[in-house]
Tab-separated table of C-alpha atoms and ligand atoms in Angstrom:
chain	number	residue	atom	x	y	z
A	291	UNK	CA	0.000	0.000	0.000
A	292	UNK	CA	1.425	3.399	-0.862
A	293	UNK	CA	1.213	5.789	1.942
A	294	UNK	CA	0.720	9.719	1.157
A	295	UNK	CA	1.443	12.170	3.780
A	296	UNK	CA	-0.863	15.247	4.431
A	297	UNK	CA	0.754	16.918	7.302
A	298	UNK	CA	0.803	20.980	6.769
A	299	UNK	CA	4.489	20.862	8.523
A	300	UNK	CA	6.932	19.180	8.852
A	301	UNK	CA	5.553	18.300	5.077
A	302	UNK	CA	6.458	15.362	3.537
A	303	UNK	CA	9.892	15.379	1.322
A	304	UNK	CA	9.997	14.224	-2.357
A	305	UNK	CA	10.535	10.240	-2.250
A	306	UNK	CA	14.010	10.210	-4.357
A	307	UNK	CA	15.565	13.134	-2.260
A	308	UNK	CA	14.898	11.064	1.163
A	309	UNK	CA	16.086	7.878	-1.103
A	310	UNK	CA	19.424	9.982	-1.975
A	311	UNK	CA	20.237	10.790	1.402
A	312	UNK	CA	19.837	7.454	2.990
A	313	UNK	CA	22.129	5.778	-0.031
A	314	UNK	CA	24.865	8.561	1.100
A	315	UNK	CA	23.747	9.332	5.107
A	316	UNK	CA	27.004	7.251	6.260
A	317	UNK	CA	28.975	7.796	3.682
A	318	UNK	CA	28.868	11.594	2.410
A	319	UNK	CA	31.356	12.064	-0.626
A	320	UNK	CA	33.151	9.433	-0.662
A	321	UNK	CA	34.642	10.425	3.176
A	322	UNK	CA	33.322	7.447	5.258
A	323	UNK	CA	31.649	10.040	7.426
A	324	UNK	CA	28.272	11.819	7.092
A	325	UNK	CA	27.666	15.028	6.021
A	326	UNK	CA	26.304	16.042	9.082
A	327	UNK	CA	29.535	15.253	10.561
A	328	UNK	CA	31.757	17.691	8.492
A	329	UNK	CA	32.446	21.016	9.845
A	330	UNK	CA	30.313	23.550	8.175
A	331	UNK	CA	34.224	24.868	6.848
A	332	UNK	CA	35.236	21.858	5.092
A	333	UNK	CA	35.817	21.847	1.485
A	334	UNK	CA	32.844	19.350	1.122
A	335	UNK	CA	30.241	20.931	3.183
A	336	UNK	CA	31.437	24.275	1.890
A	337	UNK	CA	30.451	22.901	-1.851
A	338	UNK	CA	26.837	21.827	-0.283
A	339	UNK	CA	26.257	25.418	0.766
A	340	UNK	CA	27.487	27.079	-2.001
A	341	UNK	CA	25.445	24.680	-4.516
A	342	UNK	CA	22.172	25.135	-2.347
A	343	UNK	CA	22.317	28.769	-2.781
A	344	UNK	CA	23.208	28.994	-5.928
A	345	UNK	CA	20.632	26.490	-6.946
A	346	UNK	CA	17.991	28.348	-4.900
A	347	UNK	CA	18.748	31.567	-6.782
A	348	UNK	CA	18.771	29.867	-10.333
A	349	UNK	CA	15.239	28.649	-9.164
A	350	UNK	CA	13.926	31.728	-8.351
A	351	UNK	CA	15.973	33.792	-10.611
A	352	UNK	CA	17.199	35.939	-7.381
A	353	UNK	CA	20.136	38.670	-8.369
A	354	UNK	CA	23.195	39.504	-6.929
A	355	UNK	CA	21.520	42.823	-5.176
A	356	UNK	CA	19.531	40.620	-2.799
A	357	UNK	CA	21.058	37.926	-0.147
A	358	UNK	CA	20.452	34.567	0.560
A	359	UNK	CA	20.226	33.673	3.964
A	360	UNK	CA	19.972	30.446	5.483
A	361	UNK	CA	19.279	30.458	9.511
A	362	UNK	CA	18.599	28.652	12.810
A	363	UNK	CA	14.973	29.104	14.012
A	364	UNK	CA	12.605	28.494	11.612
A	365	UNK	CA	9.783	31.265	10.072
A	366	UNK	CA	9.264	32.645	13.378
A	367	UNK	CA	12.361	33.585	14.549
A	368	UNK	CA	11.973	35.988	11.409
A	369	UNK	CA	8.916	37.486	12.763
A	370	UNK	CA	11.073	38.764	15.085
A	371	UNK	CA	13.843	39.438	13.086
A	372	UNK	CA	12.412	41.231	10.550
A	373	UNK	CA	11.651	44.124	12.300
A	374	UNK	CA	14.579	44.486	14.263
A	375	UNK	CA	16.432	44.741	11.207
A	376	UNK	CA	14.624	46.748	8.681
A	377	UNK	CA	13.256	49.307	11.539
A	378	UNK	CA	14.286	51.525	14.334
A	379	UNK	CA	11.627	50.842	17.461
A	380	UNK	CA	10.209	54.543	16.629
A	381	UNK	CA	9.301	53.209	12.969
A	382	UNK	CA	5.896	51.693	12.034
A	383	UNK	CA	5.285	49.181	9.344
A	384	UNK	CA	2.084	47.642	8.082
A	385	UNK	CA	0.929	44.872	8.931
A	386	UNK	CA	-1.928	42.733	6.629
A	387	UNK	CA	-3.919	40.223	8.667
A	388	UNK	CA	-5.503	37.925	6.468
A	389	UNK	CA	-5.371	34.443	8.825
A	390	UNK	CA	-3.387	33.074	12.219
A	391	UNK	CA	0.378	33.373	10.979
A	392	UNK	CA	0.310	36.875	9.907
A	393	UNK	CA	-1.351	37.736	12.529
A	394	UNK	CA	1.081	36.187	15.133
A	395	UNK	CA	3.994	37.567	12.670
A	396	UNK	CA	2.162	41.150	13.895
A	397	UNK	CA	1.617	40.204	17.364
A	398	UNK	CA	5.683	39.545	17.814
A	399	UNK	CA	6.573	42.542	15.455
A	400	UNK	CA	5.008	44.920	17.985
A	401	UNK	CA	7.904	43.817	20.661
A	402	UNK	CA	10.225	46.158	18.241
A	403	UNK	CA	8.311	48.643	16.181
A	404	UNK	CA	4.783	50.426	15.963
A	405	UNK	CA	2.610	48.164	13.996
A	406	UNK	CA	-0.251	49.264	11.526
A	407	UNK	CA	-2.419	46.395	11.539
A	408	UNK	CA	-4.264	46.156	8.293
A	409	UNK	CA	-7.187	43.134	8.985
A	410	UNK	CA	-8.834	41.403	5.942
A	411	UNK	CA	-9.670	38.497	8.041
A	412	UNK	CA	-13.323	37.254	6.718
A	413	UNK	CA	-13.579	40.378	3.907
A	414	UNK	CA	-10.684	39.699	1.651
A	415	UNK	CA	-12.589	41.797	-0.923
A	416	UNK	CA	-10.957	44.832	1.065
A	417	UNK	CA	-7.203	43.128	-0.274
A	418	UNK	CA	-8.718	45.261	-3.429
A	419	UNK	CA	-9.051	48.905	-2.509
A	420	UNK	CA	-5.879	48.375	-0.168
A	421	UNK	CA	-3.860	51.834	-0.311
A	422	UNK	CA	-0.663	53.237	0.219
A	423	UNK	CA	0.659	52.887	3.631
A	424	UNK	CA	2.899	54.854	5.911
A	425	UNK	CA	5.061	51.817	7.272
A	426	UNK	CA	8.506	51.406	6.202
A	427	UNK	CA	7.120	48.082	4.847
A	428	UNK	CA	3.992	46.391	4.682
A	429	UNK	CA	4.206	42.742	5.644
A	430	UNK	CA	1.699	39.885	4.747
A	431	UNK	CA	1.473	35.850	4.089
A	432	UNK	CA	0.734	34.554	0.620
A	433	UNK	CA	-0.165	31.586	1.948
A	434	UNK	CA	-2.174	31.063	5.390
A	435	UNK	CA	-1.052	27.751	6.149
A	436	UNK	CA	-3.861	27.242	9.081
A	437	UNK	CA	-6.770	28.938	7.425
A	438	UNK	CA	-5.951	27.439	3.488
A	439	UNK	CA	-6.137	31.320	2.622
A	440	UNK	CA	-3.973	32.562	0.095
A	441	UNK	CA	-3.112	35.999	-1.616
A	442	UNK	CA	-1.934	35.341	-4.995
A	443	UNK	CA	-1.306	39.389	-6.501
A	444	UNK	CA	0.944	41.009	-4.232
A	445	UNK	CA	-0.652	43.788	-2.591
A	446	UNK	CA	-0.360	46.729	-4.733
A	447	UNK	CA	1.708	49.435	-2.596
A	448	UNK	CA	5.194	51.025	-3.681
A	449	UNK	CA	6.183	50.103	0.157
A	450	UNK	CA	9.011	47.457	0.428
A	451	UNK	CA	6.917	43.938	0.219
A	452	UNK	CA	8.049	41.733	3.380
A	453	UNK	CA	6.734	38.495	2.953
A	454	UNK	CA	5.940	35.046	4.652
A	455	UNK	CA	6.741	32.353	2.628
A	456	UNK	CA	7.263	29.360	4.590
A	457	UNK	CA	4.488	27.339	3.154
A	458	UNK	CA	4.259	27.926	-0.943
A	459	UNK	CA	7.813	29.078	-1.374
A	460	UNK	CA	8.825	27.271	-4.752
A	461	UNK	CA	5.019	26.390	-4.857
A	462	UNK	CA	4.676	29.414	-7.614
A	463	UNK	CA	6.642	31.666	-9.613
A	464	UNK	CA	7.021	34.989	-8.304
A	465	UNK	CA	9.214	37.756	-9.735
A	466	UNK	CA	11.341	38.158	-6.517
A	467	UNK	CA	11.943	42.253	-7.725
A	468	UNK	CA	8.872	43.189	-6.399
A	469	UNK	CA	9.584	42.142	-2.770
A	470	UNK	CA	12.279	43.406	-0.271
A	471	UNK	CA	12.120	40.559	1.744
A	472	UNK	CA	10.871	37.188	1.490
A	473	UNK	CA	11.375	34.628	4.147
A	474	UNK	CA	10.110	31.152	4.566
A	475	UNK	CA	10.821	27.906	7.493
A	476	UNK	CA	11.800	25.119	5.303
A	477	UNK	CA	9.525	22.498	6.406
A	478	UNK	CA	6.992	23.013	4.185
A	479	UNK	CA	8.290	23.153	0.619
A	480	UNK	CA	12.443	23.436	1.029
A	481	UNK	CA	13.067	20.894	3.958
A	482	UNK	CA	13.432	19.913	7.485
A	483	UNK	CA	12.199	21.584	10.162
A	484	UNK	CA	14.455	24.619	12.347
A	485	UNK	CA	15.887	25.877	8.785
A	486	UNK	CA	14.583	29.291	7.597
A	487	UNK	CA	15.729	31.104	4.196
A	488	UNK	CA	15.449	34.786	4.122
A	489	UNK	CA	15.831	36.275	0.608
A	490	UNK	CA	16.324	40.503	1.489
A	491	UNK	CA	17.425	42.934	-0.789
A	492	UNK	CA	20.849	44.627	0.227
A	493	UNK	CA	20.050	48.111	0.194
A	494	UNK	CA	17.327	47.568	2.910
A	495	UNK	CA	19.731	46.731	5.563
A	496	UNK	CA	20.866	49.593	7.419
A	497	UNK	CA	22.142	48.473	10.875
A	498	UNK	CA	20.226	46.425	13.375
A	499	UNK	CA	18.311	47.646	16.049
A	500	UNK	CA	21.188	46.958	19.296
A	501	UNK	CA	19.316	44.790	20.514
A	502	UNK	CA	19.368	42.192	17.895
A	503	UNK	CA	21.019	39.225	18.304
A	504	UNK	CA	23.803	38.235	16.093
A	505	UNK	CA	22.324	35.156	14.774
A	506	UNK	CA	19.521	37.129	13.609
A	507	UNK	CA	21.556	40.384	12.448
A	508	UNK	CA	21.087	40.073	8.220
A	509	UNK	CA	24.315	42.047	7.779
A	510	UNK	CA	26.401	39.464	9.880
A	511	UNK	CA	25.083	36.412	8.530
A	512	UNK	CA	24.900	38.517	4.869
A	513	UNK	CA	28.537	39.095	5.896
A	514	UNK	CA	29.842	35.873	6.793
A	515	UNK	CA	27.938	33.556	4.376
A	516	UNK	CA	25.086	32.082	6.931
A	517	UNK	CA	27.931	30.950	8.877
A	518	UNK	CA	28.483	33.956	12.090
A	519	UNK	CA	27.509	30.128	14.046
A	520	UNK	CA	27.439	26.925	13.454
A	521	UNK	CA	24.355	26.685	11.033
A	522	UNK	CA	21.841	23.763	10.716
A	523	UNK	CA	23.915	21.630	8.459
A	524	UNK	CA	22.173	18.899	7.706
A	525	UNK	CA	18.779	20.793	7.175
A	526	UNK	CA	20.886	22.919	4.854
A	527	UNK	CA	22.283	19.843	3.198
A	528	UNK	CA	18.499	18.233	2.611
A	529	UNK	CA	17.205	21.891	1.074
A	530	UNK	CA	20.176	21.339	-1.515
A	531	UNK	CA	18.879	17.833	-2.463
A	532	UNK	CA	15.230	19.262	-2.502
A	533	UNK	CA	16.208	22.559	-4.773
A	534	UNK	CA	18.533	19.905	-7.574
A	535	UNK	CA	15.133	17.569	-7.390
A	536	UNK	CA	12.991	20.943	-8.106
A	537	UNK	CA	15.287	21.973	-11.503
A	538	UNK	CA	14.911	17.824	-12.565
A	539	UNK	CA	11.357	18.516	-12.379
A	540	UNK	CA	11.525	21.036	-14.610
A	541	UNK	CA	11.445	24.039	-11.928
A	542	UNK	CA	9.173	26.217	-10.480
A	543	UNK	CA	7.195	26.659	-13.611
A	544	UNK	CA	6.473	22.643	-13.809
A	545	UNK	CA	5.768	22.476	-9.997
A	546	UNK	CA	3.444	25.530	-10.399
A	547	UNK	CA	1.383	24.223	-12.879
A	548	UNK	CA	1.244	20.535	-11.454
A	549	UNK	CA	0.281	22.242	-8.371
A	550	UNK	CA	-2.714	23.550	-9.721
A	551	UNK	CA	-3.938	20.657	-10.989
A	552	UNK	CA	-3.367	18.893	-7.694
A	553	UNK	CA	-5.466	21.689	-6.358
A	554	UNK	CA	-8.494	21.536	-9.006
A	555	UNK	CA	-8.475	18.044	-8.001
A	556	UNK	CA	-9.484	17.865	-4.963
A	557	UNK	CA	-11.685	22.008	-5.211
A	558	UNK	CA	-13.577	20.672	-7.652
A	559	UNK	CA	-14.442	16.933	-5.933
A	560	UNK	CA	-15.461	18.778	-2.634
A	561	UNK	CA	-17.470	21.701	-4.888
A	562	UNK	CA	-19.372	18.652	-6.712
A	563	UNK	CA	-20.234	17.263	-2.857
A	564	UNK	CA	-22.799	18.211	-0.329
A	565	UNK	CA	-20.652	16.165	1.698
A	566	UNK	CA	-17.793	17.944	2.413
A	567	UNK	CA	-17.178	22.227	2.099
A	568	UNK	CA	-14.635	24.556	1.945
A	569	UNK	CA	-15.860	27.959	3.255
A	570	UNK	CA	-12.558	30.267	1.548
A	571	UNK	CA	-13.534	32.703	-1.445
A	572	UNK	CA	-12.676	30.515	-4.915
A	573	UNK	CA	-10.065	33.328	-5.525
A	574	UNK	CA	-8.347	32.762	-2.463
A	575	UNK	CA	-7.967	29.577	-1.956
A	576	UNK	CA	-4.691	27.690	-1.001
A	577	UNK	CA	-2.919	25.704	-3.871
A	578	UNK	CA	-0.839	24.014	-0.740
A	579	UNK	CA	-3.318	23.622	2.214
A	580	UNK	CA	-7.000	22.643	1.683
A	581	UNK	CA	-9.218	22.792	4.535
A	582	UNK	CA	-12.593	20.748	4.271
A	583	UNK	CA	-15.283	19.996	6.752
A	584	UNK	CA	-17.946	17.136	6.359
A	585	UNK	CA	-21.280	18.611	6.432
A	586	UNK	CA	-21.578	15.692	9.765
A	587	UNK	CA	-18.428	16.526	12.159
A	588	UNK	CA	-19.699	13.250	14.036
A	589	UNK	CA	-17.861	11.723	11.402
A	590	UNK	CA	-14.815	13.182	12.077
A	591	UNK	CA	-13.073	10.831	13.737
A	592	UNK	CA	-14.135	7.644	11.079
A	593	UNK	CA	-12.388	10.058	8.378
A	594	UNK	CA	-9.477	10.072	9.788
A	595	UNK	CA	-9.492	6.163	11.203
A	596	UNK	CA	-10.156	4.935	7.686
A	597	UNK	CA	-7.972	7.513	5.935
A	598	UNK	CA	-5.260	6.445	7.888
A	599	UNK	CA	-5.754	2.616	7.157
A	600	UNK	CA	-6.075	3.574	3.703
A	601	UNK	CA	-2.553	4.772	4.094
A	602	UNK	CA	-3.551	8.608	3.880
A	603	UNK	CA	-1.974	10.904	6.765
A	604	UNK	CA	-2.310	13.203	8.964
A	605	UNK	CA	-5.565	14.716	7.055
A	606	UNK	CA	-6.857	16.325	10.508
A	607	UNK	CA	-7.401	20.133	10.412
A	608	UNK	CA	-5.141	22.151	12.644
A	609	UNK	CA	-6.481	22.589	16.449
A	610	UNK	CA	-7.520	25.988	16.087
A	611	UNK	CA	-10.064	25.435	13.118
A	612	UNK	CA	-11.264	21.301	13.498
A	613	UNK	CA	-12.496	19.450	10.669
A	614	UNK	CA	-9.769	18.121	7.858
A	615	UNK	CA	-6.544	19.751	6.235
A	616	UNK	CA	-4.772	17.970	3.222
A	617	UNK	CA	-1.808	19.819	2.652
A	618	UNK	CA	-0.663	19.148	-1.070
A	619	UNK	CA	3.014	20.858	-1.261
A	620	UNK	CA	5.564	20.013	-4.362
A	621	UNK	CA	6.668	16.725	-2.910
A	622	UNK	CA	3.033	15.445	-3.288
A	623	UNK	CA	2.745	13.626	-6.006
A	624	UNK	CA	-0.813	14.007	-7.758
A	625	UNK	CA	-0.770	10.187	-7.356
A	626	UNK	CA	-1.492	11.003	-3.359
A	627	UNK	CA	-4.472	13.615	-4.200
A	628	UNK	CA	-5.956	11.388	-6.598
A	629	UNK	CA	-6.276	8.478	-3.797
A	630	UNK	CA	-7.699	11.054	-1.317
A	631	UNK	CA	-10.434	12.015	-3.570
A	632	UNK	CA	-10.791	8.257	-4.543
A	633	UNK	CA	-10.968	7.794	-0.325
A	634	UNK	CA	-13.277	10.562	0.171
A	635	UNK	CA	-15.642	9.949	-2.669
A	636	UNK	CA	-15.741	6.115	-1.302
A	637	UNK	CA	-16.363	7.596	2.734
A	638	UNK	CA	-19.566	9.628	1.135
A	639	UNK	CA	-21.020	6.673	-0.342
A	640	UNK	CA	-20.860	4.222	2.426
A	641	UNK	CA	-22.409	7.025	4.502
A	642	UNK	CA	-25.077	8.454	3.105
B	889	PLP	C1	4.718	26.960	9.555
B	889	PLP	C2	4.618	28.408	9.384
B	889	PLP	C3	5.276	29.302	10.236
B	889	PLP	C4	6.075	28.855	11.447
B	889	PLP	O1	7.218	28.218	11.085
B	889	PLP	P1	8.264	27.771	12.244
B	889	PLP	O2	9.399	27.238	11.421
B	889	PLP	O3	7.572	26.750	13.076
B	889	PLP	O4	8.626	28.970	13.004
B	889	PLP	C5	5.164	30.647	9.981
B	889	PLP	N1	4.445	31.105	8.942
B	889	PLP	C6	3.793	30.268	8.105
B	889	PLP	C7	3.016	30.831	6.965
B	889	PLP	C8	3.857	28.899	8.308
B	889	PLP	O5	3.216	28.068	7.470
C-alpha cells in the first residue's frame, strides 16, 4: 500500500531526495563520514552550501543585489527578526492580517516597532481597494497555512513587500523584484524543520536595532555567508537535495502548474459534494493547504481512522479550526491527491 502524507508541517519530502540521502547518510562524498559530521568549513560541506544557494537563486531567478540567507529558528524567529532589522523601534510598518500566521507575525513585530495592523480576516474583498501605507514596509502571508487562505497578486503598494513564505515558497513563480524581503521555514516546501531562508534585498539593511542578536543580524550572517555560528547543516544539506530535485522537475514553472492541478483536483471533488465544504472565497484559496469539513463533524473521527488505514496521513485540520486539512506541497505527487479524492468519494457513499 502506498502511503501519502498530508501533514501541513513538517511536510512530507519528495521520495528520491529522502532515497538519496539514505544511499549517502554514512557515507557523504566518498569520506566514510556523514555530512552532518563535516564542519560547516570543510571543502565538502562548503560545496553543499554554495550549490544550495546557488541552486535556490537559479530557481527563483534571485540577483546579486539581494542575499540569501539560510538560519537557525525556523519562520518565526523571522517574525522577530524582521523588524529588528529593517526598523528603528520609533518606525511603524504595516501589517496585513488575512489568517493566524500573519497575525502572530504582527503580534511579535510589535515587541520592536509600531505596527499598523491592516485586517482582511473574513472580507478579503478589502485586499482590493488596499492603499498606500505609511510603514517602512507592509508585511503579509501569501499563503495562510492554518486557514488554506492565500493571496496570490501582491498587494499593490510602492512600500518594500516583506513576505511570509514558509508554506508555498517554490510552490509558484514569483518575480522576486517586487519584494524586499521574502522569508520562509523550510519544512513546508524546502526541507526539514528549524531551517529558515530569508531572501532581502541589500540596500534595505541599514544596521540592526542593538538589541538584535547576532544570529539574527542580516548584515552578519549577509557578511559571513550564513555561517556567524554553526548553522543547521544537515537541514541545509536536505534543502540542496530538494532545490537539484525541483530543476529535474523542470522548476518552479512545472511544480506551479502541477500544483494547480493537484489543487483543481481535490476544489472541484469537494465543490461537486454536499458532503464535504470549503468555506474560503474561490479566488483565495490555497494551492498548498485545503481545509474541508464534512457537512456531519460526528464523522470526524471515522475520516481520519479509515484515511489512515487507507494509508492517507495526517488529514486532521489544525487545532484551532477542526475538521480536515490535506496539505498538497511540491513533494506530493498528484498520485497522493488522486487516492484522497478516490478515499473521500468512497467515505460519502458508504455514509449516506
Ligand atoms: C509553519 C509556518 C510558520 C512557522 O514556522 P516555524 O518554522 O515553526 O517557526 C510561519 N508562517 C507560516 C506561513 C507557516 O506556514
Amino acid at each position: 500500500m502506498s502511503v501519502y502524507n498530508f501533514c501541513a508541517g513538517p511536510a512530507m519530502l519528495p521520495a528520491p531526495v529522502m532515497a538519496k540521502a539514505q544511499s549517502e547518510l554514512i557515507n557523504f562524498d566518498g569520506l566514510g563520514v556523514s555530512v552532518m559530521e563535516l564542519s560547516h568549513r570543510s571543502k565538502s560541506f562548503l560545496a553543499v552550501a554554495e550549490t544550495a544557494e546557488s541552486n535556490l537563486r537559479d530557481l527563483m531567478s534571485i540577483g546579486d543585489d539581494y542575499a540569501v540567507l539560510f538560519t537557525h529558528g525556523g519562520a518565526r524567529a523571522h517574525f522577530s527578526a524582521i523588524p529588528q532589522n529593517l526598523l528603528a523601534a520609533a518606525d511603524c510598518a504595516d501589517y496585513l492580517v488575512s489568517g493566524q500566521w500573519s497575525e502572530g507575525a504582527a503580534k511579535e513585530a510589535k515587541k520592536y516597532c509600531q505596527v499598523n495592523a491592516i485586517d482582511v480576516q473574513g472580507n478579503l474583498e478589502k485586499l482590493k481597494a488596499l492603499s498606500q501605507g505609511q510603514g517602512r514596509y507592509l508585511h503579509y502571508c501569501p499563503n495562510e497555512t492554518i486557514d488554506g487562505i492565500a493571496i496570490f497578486d501582491e498587494p499593490n503598494t510602492t512600500q518594500p513587500l516583506v513576505a511570509d513564505y514558509s508554506s508555498c515558497i517554490l510552490g509558484r513563480n514569483i518575480d522576486i523584484n517586487r519584494y524586499g524581503l521574502i522569508y520562509a521555514g523550510a519544512q513546508k516546501n524546502i526541507g526539514p524543520s528549524g531551517l529558515a531562508v530569508v531572501i532581502v534585498r541589500r540596500d534595505l539593511l541599514c544596521g540592526a536595532q542593538p538589541q538584535t542578536p547576532s544570529i539574527l543580524d542580516y548584515q552578519v550572517l549577509d557578511a559571513k555567508e550564513s555561517m556567524y555560528n554553526t548553522p543547521p547543516t544537515f537541514a541545509w544539506y536536505l534543502a540542496g537535495e530538494v532545490f537539484k530535485w525541483l530543476k529535474a522537475q523542470g522548476g518552479v514553472a512545472a511544480m506551479e502548474a502541477m500544483n494547480r492541478e493537484k489543487a483543481a483536483l481535490l476544489y472541484d471533488f469537494i465543490d461537486s459534494s454536499d458532503f464535504y465544504r470549503n468555506g474560503v472565497d474561490p479566488s483565495h484559496r490555497s494551492e498548498m493547504n485545503v481545509p474541508f469539513q464534512l457537512a456531519n463533524a460526528e464523522l470526524d473521527a471515522q475520516f481520519l481512522l479509515e484515511a489512515e488505514q487507507g494509508g492517507l496521513m495526517a488529514l486532521k485540520g489544525h487545532r484551532s479550526v477542526g475538521g480536515m486539512r490535506a496539505s498538497i506541497y511540491n513533494a506530493m505527487p498528484i498520485e497522493g491527491v488522486k487516492a484522497l479524492v478516490e478515499f473521500m468519494k468512497r467515505f460519502e457513499n458508504r455514509n449516506t
